[in-house]
Amino acid sequence: MTRRAAYANPLRDPQDRRLPQIAGPCGVVLFGVTGDLARRKLIPAIYDLANRGLLPPGFAMVGFARHDFGDSNFAEFAREAARAGARTAWRESVWKQLYSGVRFVEGSFDDDEAWERLTATLAELDASQGTQGNHAFYLSIPPSLFGTVVGKLKQHGLASAGAVNPEAWRRVVIEKPFGHDLESAQELNAIVGEVFAPGSVFRIDHYLGKETVQNILAFRFANNMFEPVWNSNYVDHVQITMAEDIGIGSRAGYYDGIGAARDVIQNHLLQLMALIAMEEPVSFDAKSLRIEKQKILANARPPERIDLHTAHAQYTEGWAGGEPVDGYLQEDGIPADSTTETYAAMRIDIGTRRWANVPFYLRVGKRLGRRVTEVAVVFKRAPHQPFSRDDTEALGQNALVMRIQPDEGVTLRFGAKVPGTVMEIRDVNMDFAYGGTFVESSPEAYERLILDVLLGDPPLFPRHEEVEMSWQILDPIIKHWERQKSIDTYGAGTWGPASADEMIARDGRRWRRP
Ligand code: BG6
């Protein structure tokens, strides 16, 4: 492990109490800079990193888009975006420091003159800001444009920095979706792989940048008391839930035809499942983590009876936050006959000794009862109860719930005797809440991930093998759904379709109500 890698991610070196490493001289080029993601997340994250003192003085941020900005207008747009989205306090002096390295290049992705302007801009920044030829290219653009952009980076000599400084690095950052099935993911990987070496490609799964997701590793591997019960002897099943109360908002163009499974199960939920299920890596460097995650993904199987062990549905009109809301088909930009799912649930089995006969139930949905992401490890009942059935009427199964968001923490549910003269046992909760325990605030996932890109620190970024394995799990399920002509529905504000309840009830279980 290099010193730099150990330094950047404290999880890999629990003794290392020092502050996170500061990125060296470098710049970020944001393609698709006027889009929603850049405005809401990327630009604010860059400001927050600067405000926390984690960016070098010689830092540059270049926007590239087909938009009529002059330098100053773009800077104003970026300032507004940073101000609106920043997690840390606004400090004009920090912005002024960033501002000196802010540039904008106007043009379309197939316009060679624009690429020449970009090349000249980077050379100018190397000289004026001291970025030393180190640049990350952030592709916050539809995947259909990846080929063009990556090809132009190569054509214009931007994909490697040899001529500028043989020591300098060039990296490419890719946002999901990484394809829409296995075949398209392989094509995409081939396009990117032709130009950039695997170590220079950073695929963003922003869930892996979340504090509580990283805590899964700390929880499982820094403690001794959970490991003995973390297997099929004790665990009955695992439920992974990602519920959102929002609808699709203004994202019809992206979402329709993609749907809930491709949008978040292929990446966020299967990554969560891999972290919960994997064996302990020999260390926390990128390679060791990847090896263990891949073993899980390679052995995870879609259900044999997809019709009985999956559910998918679309929201109809209903309620959100006390307000009436439209159904999916009434949202702007959605065709009236769309069969895209906004809810997906499925049973996945992992063919290893540790997880034999322990189903992992995954469910995601838009416009559900409330926003919550959690992992619930539900334990088997005690094999023998010396109490009468009446005594234990209110006793459920023991469960360990990792609350990923928004109420971050961990809950342990177990039975306790109700105070009184009779033996009555009821479920109680023992709770750890981040808010009540730590004074340190969690950085936004994108902050951590952008910093890791600039440091060249890859453990939090899925490699193409993981992406392809995830598609292998999902492809048969999505294909099965696509063969059906109609789609189930659920009212906005509810907890999903009856078919999802029936699906899990077939196994004698029920969904937790988070
Ligand atoms: C994105 C999905 O990856 O994650 C969105 O494309 C979803 O559909 C979002 O809303 C949720 O992210 P978070 O961090 O709010 O859970």
Coordinates of C-alpha atoms and ligand atoms in Angstrom, one line a residue:
M1 CA 0.0 0.0 0.0
T2 CA 1.4 3.4 -0.9
R3 CA 1.7 6.0 1.8
R4 CA -0.6 8.2 -0.1
A5 CA -3.4 5.5 -0.2
A6 CA -3.1 4.9 3.5
Y7 CA -3.3 8.6 4.3
A8 CA -6.3 9.4 2.2
N9 CA -8.8 6.9 3.7
P10 CA -8.6 6.6 7.5
L11 CA -10.5 3.3 7.3
R12 CA -7.4 1.6 6.0
D13 CA -5.2 2.8 8.8
P14 CA -7.1 3.2 12.1
Q15 CA -3.9 4.4 13.8
D16 CA -3.7 7.3 11.4
R17 CA -5.5 10.2 13.1
R18 CA -4.1 12.9 10.9
L19 CA -6.2 15.1 8.8
P20 CA -7.1 14.0 5.3
Q21 CA -4.5 14.5 2.7
I22 CA -4.6 17.7 0.6
A23 CA -4.8 17.2 -3.2
G24 CA -1.6 18.2 -5.1
P25 CA -1.7 20.8 -7.9
C26 CA -4.4 19.9 -10.4
G27 CA -7.6 20.8 -12.1
V28 CA -11.0 19.4 -12.9
V29 CA -12.7 19.7 -16.3
L30 CA -16.5 19.4 -15.9
F31 CA -18.3 18.2 -19.0
G32 CA -22.0 18.8 -18.8
V33 CA -21.3 21.6 -16.3
T34 CA -24.7 23.3 -16.8
G35 CA -26.5 20.1 -15.9
D36 CA -28.4 19.3 -12.7
L37 CA -25.6 17.2 -11.1
A38 CA -22.8 19.7 -11.7
R39 CA -25.0 22.5 -10.3
R40 CA -26.4 20.8 -7.3
K41 CA -23.5 18.5 -6.2
L42 CA -20.2 18.8 -8.0
I43 CA -19.6 22.6 -7.9
P44 CA -20.7 22.8 -4.2
A45 CA -18.5 19.9 -3.4
I46 CA -15.5 21.6 -4.9
Y47 CA -16.3 24.7 -3.0
D48 CA -16.6 22.7 0.3
L49 CA -13.3 21.0 -0.4
A50 CA -11.7 24.4 -0.9
N51 CA -13.3 25.7 2.2
R52 CA -12.0 22.7 4.3
G53 CA -8.5 23.5 2.9
L54 CA -8.3 20.2 1.0
L55 CA -7.6 21.7 -2.4
P56 CA -4.2 23.1 -3.4
P57 CA -3.6 26.8 -4.0
G58 CA -2.9 25.8 -7.7
F59 CA -6.4 24.4 -8.4
A60 CA -8.5 24.9 -11.5
M61 CA -12.1 24.2 -12.5
V62 CA -13.0 24.3 -16.1
G63 CA -16.5 24.1 -17.4
F64 CA -17.1 22.8 -20.9
A65 CA -20.6 23.0 -22.4
R66 CA -22.6 24.3 -25.3
H67 CA -23.8 27.4 -23.6
D68 CA -23.4 31.1 -24.1
F69 CA -21.2 32.0 -21.1
G70 CA -18.3 34.3 -21.1
D71 CA -15.7 33.6 -18.4
S72 CA -17.3 36.0 -15.9
N73 CA -20.9 34.7 -16.5
F74 CA -19.8 31.2 -15.9
A75 CA -18.0 32.2 -12.8
E76 CA -21.2 33.9 -11.6
F77 CA -23.2 30.7 -12.4
A78 CA -20.6 28.6 -10.5
R79 CA -20.7 31.0 -7.5
E80 CA -24.4 30.8 -7.3
A81 CA -24.3 27.0 -7.6
A82 CA -21.7 26.8 -4.9
R83 CA -23.5 29.2 -2.6
A84 CA -26.8 27.4 -2.9
G85 CA -25.4 23.9 -2.5
A86 CA -22.5 24.3 -0.1
R87 CA -22.5 22.3 3.2
T88 CA -19.9 24.5 4.8
A89 CA -20.3 28.2 5.6
W90 CA -20.0 30.6 2.8
R91 CA -16.7 32.5 2.7
E92 CA -16.2 35.0 0.0
S93 CA -12.4 34.8 0.4
V94 CA -12.5 31.0 -0.4
W95 CA -14.5 31.7 -3.5
K96 CA -12.1 34.4 -4.6
Q97 CA -9.2 32.0 -4.3
L98 CA -11.1 29.4 -6.4
Y99 CA -12.2 32.0 -8.9
S100 CA -8.7 32.7 -10.1
G101 CA -8.7 29.1 -11.5
V102 CA -12.2 29.1 -13.0
R103 CA -12.5 29.0 -16.8
F104 CA -15.2 28.2 -19.3
V105 CA -14.9 26.7 -22.7
E106 CA -17.9 27.0 -25.0
G107 CA -18.6 24.4 -27.6
S108 CA -20.2 21.1 -28.6
F109 CA -18.4 17.9 -28.0
D110 CA -17.8 17.2 -31.7
D111 CA -16.4 20.7 -32.4
D112 CA -12.6 20.4 -32.8
E113 CA -12.0 24.1 -32.4
A114 CA -13.6 23.9 -29.0
W115 CA -11.3 21.1 -28.1
E116 CA -8.3 23.2 -29.2
R117 CA -9.6 26.0 -27.0
L118 CA -9.8 23.5 -24.1
T119 CA -6.2 22.3 -24.8
A120 CA -5.0 25.9 -24.8
T121 CA -7.0 26.7 -21.6
L122 CA -5.4 23.8 -19.8
A123 CA -1.9 24.9 -20.9
E124 CA -2.7 28.4 -19.7
L125 CA -3.8 27.1 -16.3
D126 CA -0.7 24.9 -16.0
A127 CA 1.3 28.2 -16.4
S128 CA -0.9 30.6 -14.5
Q129 CA -2.3 28.3 -11.7
G130 CA 0.5 25.8 -11.6
T131 CA -1.7 22.8 -12.2
Q132 CA 1.4 21.1 -13.6
G133 CA -0.5 19.1 -16.3
N134 CA -2.6 17.1 -13.7
H135 CA -6.2 17.1 -14.9
A136 CA -9.3 15.0 -14.1
F137 CA -12.1 15.0 -16.8
Y138 CA -15.5 14.6 -15.2
L139 CA -18.1 13.2 -17.6
S140 CA -21.4 14.4 -16.2
I141 CA -23.0 13.7 -19.5
P142 CA -25.3 11.0 -21.0
P143 CA -23.5 7.8 -21.7
S144 CA -24.3 8.1 -25.4
L145 CA -21.7 10.9 -25.5
F146 CA -18.9 9.1 -23.7
G147 CA -17.5 7.7 -26.9
T148 CA -17.3 11.1 -28.5
V149 CA -15.7 12.8 -25.5
V150 CA -13.2 10.1 -24.7
G151 CA -12.3 9.9 -28.4
K152 CA -11.7 13.7 -28.6
L153 CA -9.6 13.6 -25.4
K154 CA -7.4 11.1 -27.2
Q155 CA -7.4 12.9 -30.5
H156 CA -6.4 16.2 -28.9
G157 CA -3.7 14.6 -26.8
L158 CA -5.5 15.3 -23.6
A159 CA -5.7 11.8 -22.3
S160 CA -2.1 11.6 -21.4
A161 CA 0.1 14.4 -20.2
G162 CA 3.5 13.1 -21.4
A163 CA 4.3 16.2 -23.4
V164 CA 3.6 18.6 -20.6
N165 CA 5.2 16.7 -17.7
P166 CA 6.1 13.0 -17.8
E167 CA 5.0 12.8 -14.1
A168 CA 1.6 14.4 -14.6
W169 CA -1.6 12.4 -14.5
R170 CA -4.8 12.4 -16.5
R171 CA -7.9 10.7 -15.1
V172 CA -11.5 10.3 -16.3
V173 CA -14.5 10.2 -14.0
I174 CA -17.7 8.5 -15.2
E175 CA -21.1 9.0 -13.8
K176 CA -23.7 6.2 -14.0
P177 CA -25.6 4.7 -15.8
F178 CA -22.7 2.5 -16.8
G179 CA -24.7 1.1 -19.7
H180 CA -28.2 -0.3 -19.7
D181 CA -27.4 -4.0 -19.7
L182 CA -24.3 -6.2 -19.8
E183 CA -23.7 -5.8 -23.5
S184 CA -23.8 -2.0 -23.5
A185 CA -21.7 -1.9 -20.3
Q186 CA -19.0 -4.0 -22.0
E187 CA -19.1 -1.7 -25.1
L188 CA -18.8 1.4 -22.8
N189 CA -15.9 -0.2 -20.9
A190 CA -14.2 -1.0 -24.2
I191 CA -14.5 2.6 -25.4
V192 CA -13.1 4.1 -22.2
G193 CA -10.5 1.3 -21.8
E194 CA -9.0 2.1 -25.2
V195 CA -8.0 5.5 -24.1
F196 CA -7.5 5.3 -20.3
A197 CA -5.7 2.7 -18.2
P198 CA -7.9 1.0 -15.6
G199 CA -6.2 2.9 -12.8
S200 CA -7.1 6.2 -14.4
V201 CA -10.8 5.4 -14.7
F202 CA -13.0 6.4 -11.7
R203 CA -16.6 5.3 -11.8
I204 CA -18.8 7.2 -9.4
D205 CA -21.2 5.3 -7.2
H206 CA -22.0 8.1 -4.8
Y207 CA -23.4 5.6 -2.2
L208 CA -19.9 4.4 -1.6
G209 CA -18.9 8.0 -0.6
K210 CA -21.6 8.1 2.1
E211 CA -20.3 8.0 5.7
T212 CA -22.8 5.4 6.8
V213 CA -22.0 3.1 3.9
Q214 CA -18.3 3.2 4.8
N215 CA -19.3 2.5 8.4
I216 CA -20.6 -0.9 7.3
L217 CA -16.9 -1.8 6.9
A218 CA -16.0 -0.4 10.3
F219 CA -19.0 -2.0 12.0
R220 CA -18.3 -5.4 10.5
F221 CA -14.5 -5.6 10.7
A222 CA -13.4 -3.4 13.5
N223 CA -15.7 -5.2 16.0
N224 CA -15.6 -8.8 17.2
M225 CA -19.1 -9.3 18.4
F226 CA -21.0 -9.4 15.2
E227 CA -18.9 -11.7 13.1
P228 CA -19.9 -14.9 14.9
V229 CA -23.6 -14.3 14.1
W230 CA -23.1 -12.9 10.6
N231 CA -24.0 -16.1 8.7
S232 CA -26.7 -18.5 7.8
N233 CA -26.6 -20.2 11.2
Y234 CA -28.1 -17.0 12.8
V235 CA -29.3 -14.7 10.0
D236 CA -32.8 -15.5 8.6
H237 CA -32.7 -12.9 5.8
V238 CA -31.5 -9.4 4.9
Q239 CA -33.7 -6.5 3.7
I240 CA -32.1 -3.6 1.9
T241 CA -34.5 -0.7 1.3
M242 CA -34.0 2.5 -0.6
A243 CA -37.2 4.5 -0.4
E244 CA -37.7 8.0 -1.7
D245 CA -40.7 10.2 -1.2
I246 CA -39.8 12.3 -4.3
G247 CA -41.1 11.5 -7.8
I248 CA -39.0 11.8 -10.9
G249 CA -39.2 15.6 -10.9
S250 CA -37.6 17.1 -14.1
R251 CA -35.6 13.9 -14.9
A252 CA -38.1 12.3 -17.3
G253 CA -35.5 12.3 -20.1
Y254 CA -33.1 10.3 -18.0
Y255 CA -35.5 8.1 -16.1
D256 CA -38.1 6.9 -18.5
G257 CA -36.9 3.7 -20.2
I258 CA -34.3 3.3 -17.4
G259 CA -36.5 2.6 -14.4
A260 CA -35.8 1.9 -10.7
A261 CA -33.7 -1.3 -11.1
R262 CA -31.2 0.1 -13.6
D263 CA -31.2 3.5 -11.8
V264 CA -30.3 2.3 -8.3
I265 CA -30.3 -1.5 -7.8
Q266 CA -27.6 -2.1 -10.4
N267 CA -25.2 0.2 -8.5
H268 CA -26.1 1.4 -5.1
L269 CA -28.1 -1.5 -3.8
L270 CA -25.9 -4.3 -5.1
Q271 CA -22.9 -2.5 -3.7
L272 CA -24.6 -2.3 -0.3
M273 CA -25.4 -6.0 -0.6
A274 CA -21.7 -6.8 -1.4
L275 CA -20.4 -4.8 1.6
I276 CA -22.9 -6.6 3.9
A277 CA -22.1 -10.0 2.5
M278 CA -18.4 -10.0 1.7
E279 CA -15.6 -11.7 3.6
E280 CA -13.1 -9.6 5.5
P281 CA -10.6 -8.2 3.0
V282 CA -7.0 -8.7 3.9
S283 CA -6.5 -4.9 3.9
F284 CA -8.6 -1.9 2.9
D285 CA -6.7 -1.1 -0.2
A286 CA -8.6 -1.0 -3.5
K287 CA -7.5 -4.4 -4.7
S288 CA -8.3 -6.4 -1.6
L289 CA -11.7 -4.8 -1.2
R290 CA -12.5 -5.4 -4.9
I291 CA -11.6 -9.1 -4.7
E292 CA -14.0 -9.7 -1.8
K293 CA -16.9 -7.7 -3.3
Q294 CA -16.4 -9.5 -6.6
K295 CA -16.7 -12.9 -5.0
I296 CA -20.2 -11.9 -3.7
L297 CA -21.3 -10.4 -7.0
A298 CA -20.1 -13.4 -8.9
N299 CA -22.1 -15.7 -6.7
A300 CA -25.2 -13.7 -6.4
R301 CA -28.1 -15.2 -8.3
P302 CA -31.4 -13.8 -9.6
P303 CA -34.4 -15.9 -8.5
E304 CA -35.2 -19.0 -10.5
R305 CA -38.9 -18.0 -10.6
I306 CA -38.6 -14.3 -11.5
D307 CA -42.4 -14.1 -11.7
L308 CA -42.7 -15.2 -8.1
H309 CA -39.7 -13.5 -6.5
T310 CA -39.6 -10.1 -8.0
A311 CA -42.1 -7.2 -8.2
H312 CA -42.1 -4.0 -10.2
A313 CA -44.6 -1.2 -10.4
Q314 CA -45.3 2.4 -11.2
Y315 CA -46.8 5.1 -8.9
T316 CA -50.2 6.5 -9.6
E317 CA -51.5 9.8 -8.1
G318 CA -51.5 10.1 -4.4
W319 CA -49.9 12.1 -1.6
A320 CA -46.5 13.4 -0.7
G321 CA -45.8 15.6 2.3
G322 CA -49.5 16.2 2.7
E323 CA -49.9 17.5 -0.9
P324 CA -51.7 15.7 -3.7
V325 CA -49.2 14.6 -6.4
D326 CA -49.5 13.3 -9.9
G327 CA -48.9 9.7 -11.0
Y328 CA -45.9 8.8 -13.1
L329 CA -47.8 8.8 -16.3
Q330 CA -48.9 12.4 -15.7
E331 CA -45.4 13.7 -15.0
D332 CA -43.9 16.1 -17.6
G333 CA -42.2 14.3 -20.5
I334 CA -43.5 10.8 -19.7
P335 CA -45.3 9.0 -22.6
A336 CA -48.8 8.0 -21.7
D337 CA -48.1 4.3 -22.4
S338 CA -44.8 4.1 -20.5
T339 CA -44.2 0.8 -18.6
T340 CA -41.0 2.0 -16.9
E341 CA -41.0 0.9 -13.2
T342 CA -40.6 3.4 -10.4
Y343 CA -40.6 0.6 -7.8
A344 CA -38.6 -2.7 -7.9
A345 CA -38.3 -5.5 -5.4
M346 CA -36.4 -8.7 -5.8
R347 CA -35.0 -11.7 -4.0
I348 CA -31.3 -12.4 -4.5
D349 CA -29.5 -15.5 -3.2
I350 CA -25.8 -15.7 -2.6
G351 CA -24.2 -19.1 -3.3
T352 CA -21.7 -19.2 -0.5
R353 CA -21.5 -21.3 2.6
R354 CA -21.9 -18.1 4.7
W355 CA -25.2 -17.1 3.0
A356 CA -26.7 -20.4 1.9
N357 CA -30.5 -20.1 2.2
V358 CA -30.4 -16.6 3.5
P359 CA -32.3 -14.4 0.9
F360 CA -31.4 -10.8 0.4
Y361 CA -34.5 -8.9 -0.4
L362 CA -33.8 -5.6 -2.2
R363 CA -36.5 -2.9 -2.8
V364 CA -36.4 0.6 -4.1
G365 CA -39.1 3.1 -5.0
K366 CA -40.0 6.6 -5.8
R367 CA -43.0 8.3 -4.1
L368 CA -43.0 5.9 -1.2
G369 CA -44.1 6.8 2.3
R370 CA -40.9 8.6 3.3
R371 CA -37.3 8.9 2.4
V372 CA -35.2 6.2 4.0
T373 CA -32.3 3.9 3.1
E374 CA -31.5 1.1 5.5
V375 CA -30.1 -2.4 5.7
A376 CA -31.9 -4.7 8.1
V377 CA -30.2 -8.0 9.1
V378 CA -33.1 -10.1 10.5
F379 CA -32.1 -13.0 12.8
K380 CA -33.7 -16.4 13.2
R381 CA -35.9 -16.9 16.2
A382 CA -34.3 -18.6 19.2
P383 CA -34.5 -22.3 18.6
H384 CA -36.2 -23.0 21.9
Q385 CA -38.6 -20.7 23.9
P386 CA -39.0 -21.6 27.6
F387 CA -41.8 -19.1 27.6
S388 CA -45.4 -19.6 26.7
R389 CA -46.9 -18.4 23.4
D390 CA -48.8 -15.7 25.3
D391 CA -45.6 -14.4 27.0
T392 CA -43.9 -13.9 23.6
E393 CA -46.9 -12.7 21.6
A394 CA -45.2 -9.2 21.1
L395 CA -41.8 -10.6 20.4
G396 CA -40.6 -10.4 16.8
Q397 CA -37.3 -11.5 15.3
N398 CA -34.1 -9.9 16.5
A399 CA -32.8 -7.4 13.9
L400 CA -29.8 -5.2 13.4
V401 CA -30.7 -2.2 11.3
M402 CA -28.1 0.0 9.7
R403 CA -29.8 3.3 9.0
I404 CA -27.9 4.7 6.0
Q405 CA -30.0 7.9 5.7
P406 CA -31.5 10.2 6.7
D407 CA -31.6 9.4 10.4
E408 CA -28.1 7.9 10.3
G409 CA -27.3 5.3 12.9
V410 CA -27.7 1.7 14.0
T411 CA -30.6 0.0 15.8
L412 CA -30.5 -3.3 17.5
R413 CA -34.0 -4.8 18.1
F414 CA -34.4 -7.5 20.7
G415 CA -36.9 -8.8 23.2
A416 CA -37.1 -7.6 26.8
K417 CA -39.3 -8.3 29.7
V418 CA -42.1 -5.8 30.2
P419 CA -41.9 -4.5 33.8
G420 CA -44.6 -6.2 35.9
T421 CA -45.5 -9.2 37.8
V422 CA -46.1 -11.5 34.8
M423 CA -43.6 -12.6 32.2
E424 CA -44.3 -10.7 29.1
I425 CA -41.6 -10.2 26.4
R426 CA -41.8 -7.4 23.9
D427 CA -39.5 -6.0 21.2
V428 CA -37.3 -3.0 22.3
N429 CA -34.7 -1.0 20.5
M430 CA -31.1 -0.1 21.4
D431 CA -30.0 2.8 19.3
F432 CA -26.8 4.5 18.1
A433 CA -27.5 7.8 16.4
Y434 CA -24.7 9.7 14.6
G435 CA -26.3 13.0 15.6
G436 CA -26.3 12.2 19.3
T437 CA -22.8 10.7 19.3
F438 CA -20.4 12.6 17.0
V439 CA -19.9 16.3 16.8
E440 CA -18.0 15.9 13.6
S441 CA -20.2 16.4 10.5
S442 CA -20.2 14.0 7.6
P443 CA -18.9 15.4 4.4
E444 CA -21.2 15.1 1.4
A445 CA -20.4 11.9 -0.6
Y446 CA -19.3 13.9 -3.7
E447 CA -16.7 15.8 -1.6
R448 CA -15.0 12.6 -0.5
L449 CA -15.2 11.1 -4.0
I450 CA -13.9 14.1 -5.8
L451 CA -11.0 14.4 -3.4
D452 CA -10.2 10.7 -3.8
V453 CA -10.1 11.2 -7.6
L454 CA -7.7 14.0 -7.2
L455 CA -5.5 11.9 -4.8
G456 CA -5.7 8.9 -7.2
D457 CA -7.2 6.8 -4.4
P458 CA -9.5 4.2 -5.9
P459 CA -11.1 1.9 -3.1
L460 CA -14.4 3.7 -3.3
F461 CA -14.8 3.3 -7.1
P462 CA -16.3 0.2 -8.7
R463 CA -14.2 -1.4 -11.4
H464 CA -15.7 -2.5 -14.7
E465 CA -15.7 -6.2 -13.5
E466 CA -18.1 -5.2 -10.7
V467 CA -20.3 -3.2 -13.1
E468 CA -20.5 -6.2 -15.5
M469 CA -21.3 -8.7 -12.7
S470 CA -24.1 -6.4 -11.5
W471 CA -25.6 -6.4 -14.9
Q472 CA -25.3 -10.1 -15.1
I473 CA -27.5 -10.4 -12.0
L474 CA -30.1 -7.9 -13.2
D475 CA -30.3 -8.6 -16.9
P476 CA -32.6 -11.7 -16.7
I477 CA -34.9 -9.9 -14.3
I478 CA -35.3 -6.8 -16.5
K479 CA -35.7 -8.9 -19.6
H480 CA -38.4 -10.8 -18.0
W481 CA -40.2 -7.6 -17.0
E482 CA -39.8 -6.2 -20.4
R483 CA -41.6 -9.2 -21.9
Q484 CA -44.7 -8.3 -19.9
K485 CA -46.9 -5.8 -21.6
S486 CA -48.4 -4.2 -18.5
I487 CA -47.1 -3.0 -15.2
D488 CA -48.5 -3.1 -11.7
T489 CA -49.2 0.2 -9.8
Y490 CA -49.1 1.7 -6.3
G491 CA -50.5 5.0 -5.0
A492 CA -48.0 7.8 -4.3
G493 CA -47.3 8.0 -0.6
T494 CA -47.9 4.2 0.1
W495 CA -45.2 1.6 0.6
G496 CA -45.4 0.0 -2.8
P497 CA -47.6 -2.5 -4.7
A498 CA -49.4 -5.4 -3.1
S499 CA -47.4 -7.7 -5.4
A500 CA -44.2 -6.9 -3.5
D501 CA -45.9 -7.8 -0.2
E502 CA -47.1 -11.1 -1.8
M503 CA -43.7 -11.7 -3.1
I504 CA -42.0 -11.8 0.3
A505 CA -45.1 -13.4 1.9
R506 CA -44.5 -16.4 -0.3
D507 CA -41.4 -17.0 1.7
G508 CA -43.3 -16.6 5.0
R509 CA -41.8 -13.1 5.6
R510 CA -42.8 -9.5 5.5
W511 CA -41.3 -6.2 4.7
R512 CA -40.2 -4.0 7.6
R513 CA -42.0 -0.7 7.9
P514 CA -39.1 1.7 8.2
Ligands
BG6_1 C1 -29.2 8.6 -7.8 C2 -30.4 8.2 -8.6 O1 -28.2 7.7 -8.1 O2 -29.5 8.5 -6.4 C3 -31.6 9.0 -8.2 O3 -30.2 8.4 -10.0 C4 -31.9 9.0 -6.7 O4 -32.8 8.5 -8.9 C5 -30.6 9.4 -6.0 O5 -32.9 10.0 -6.4 C6 -30.7 9.2 -4.5 O6 -29.5 9.6 -3.9 P1 -29.5 9.9 -2.3 O7 -28.1 10.2 -2.0 O8 -30.4 11.1 -2.1 O9 -30.0 8.7 -1.7

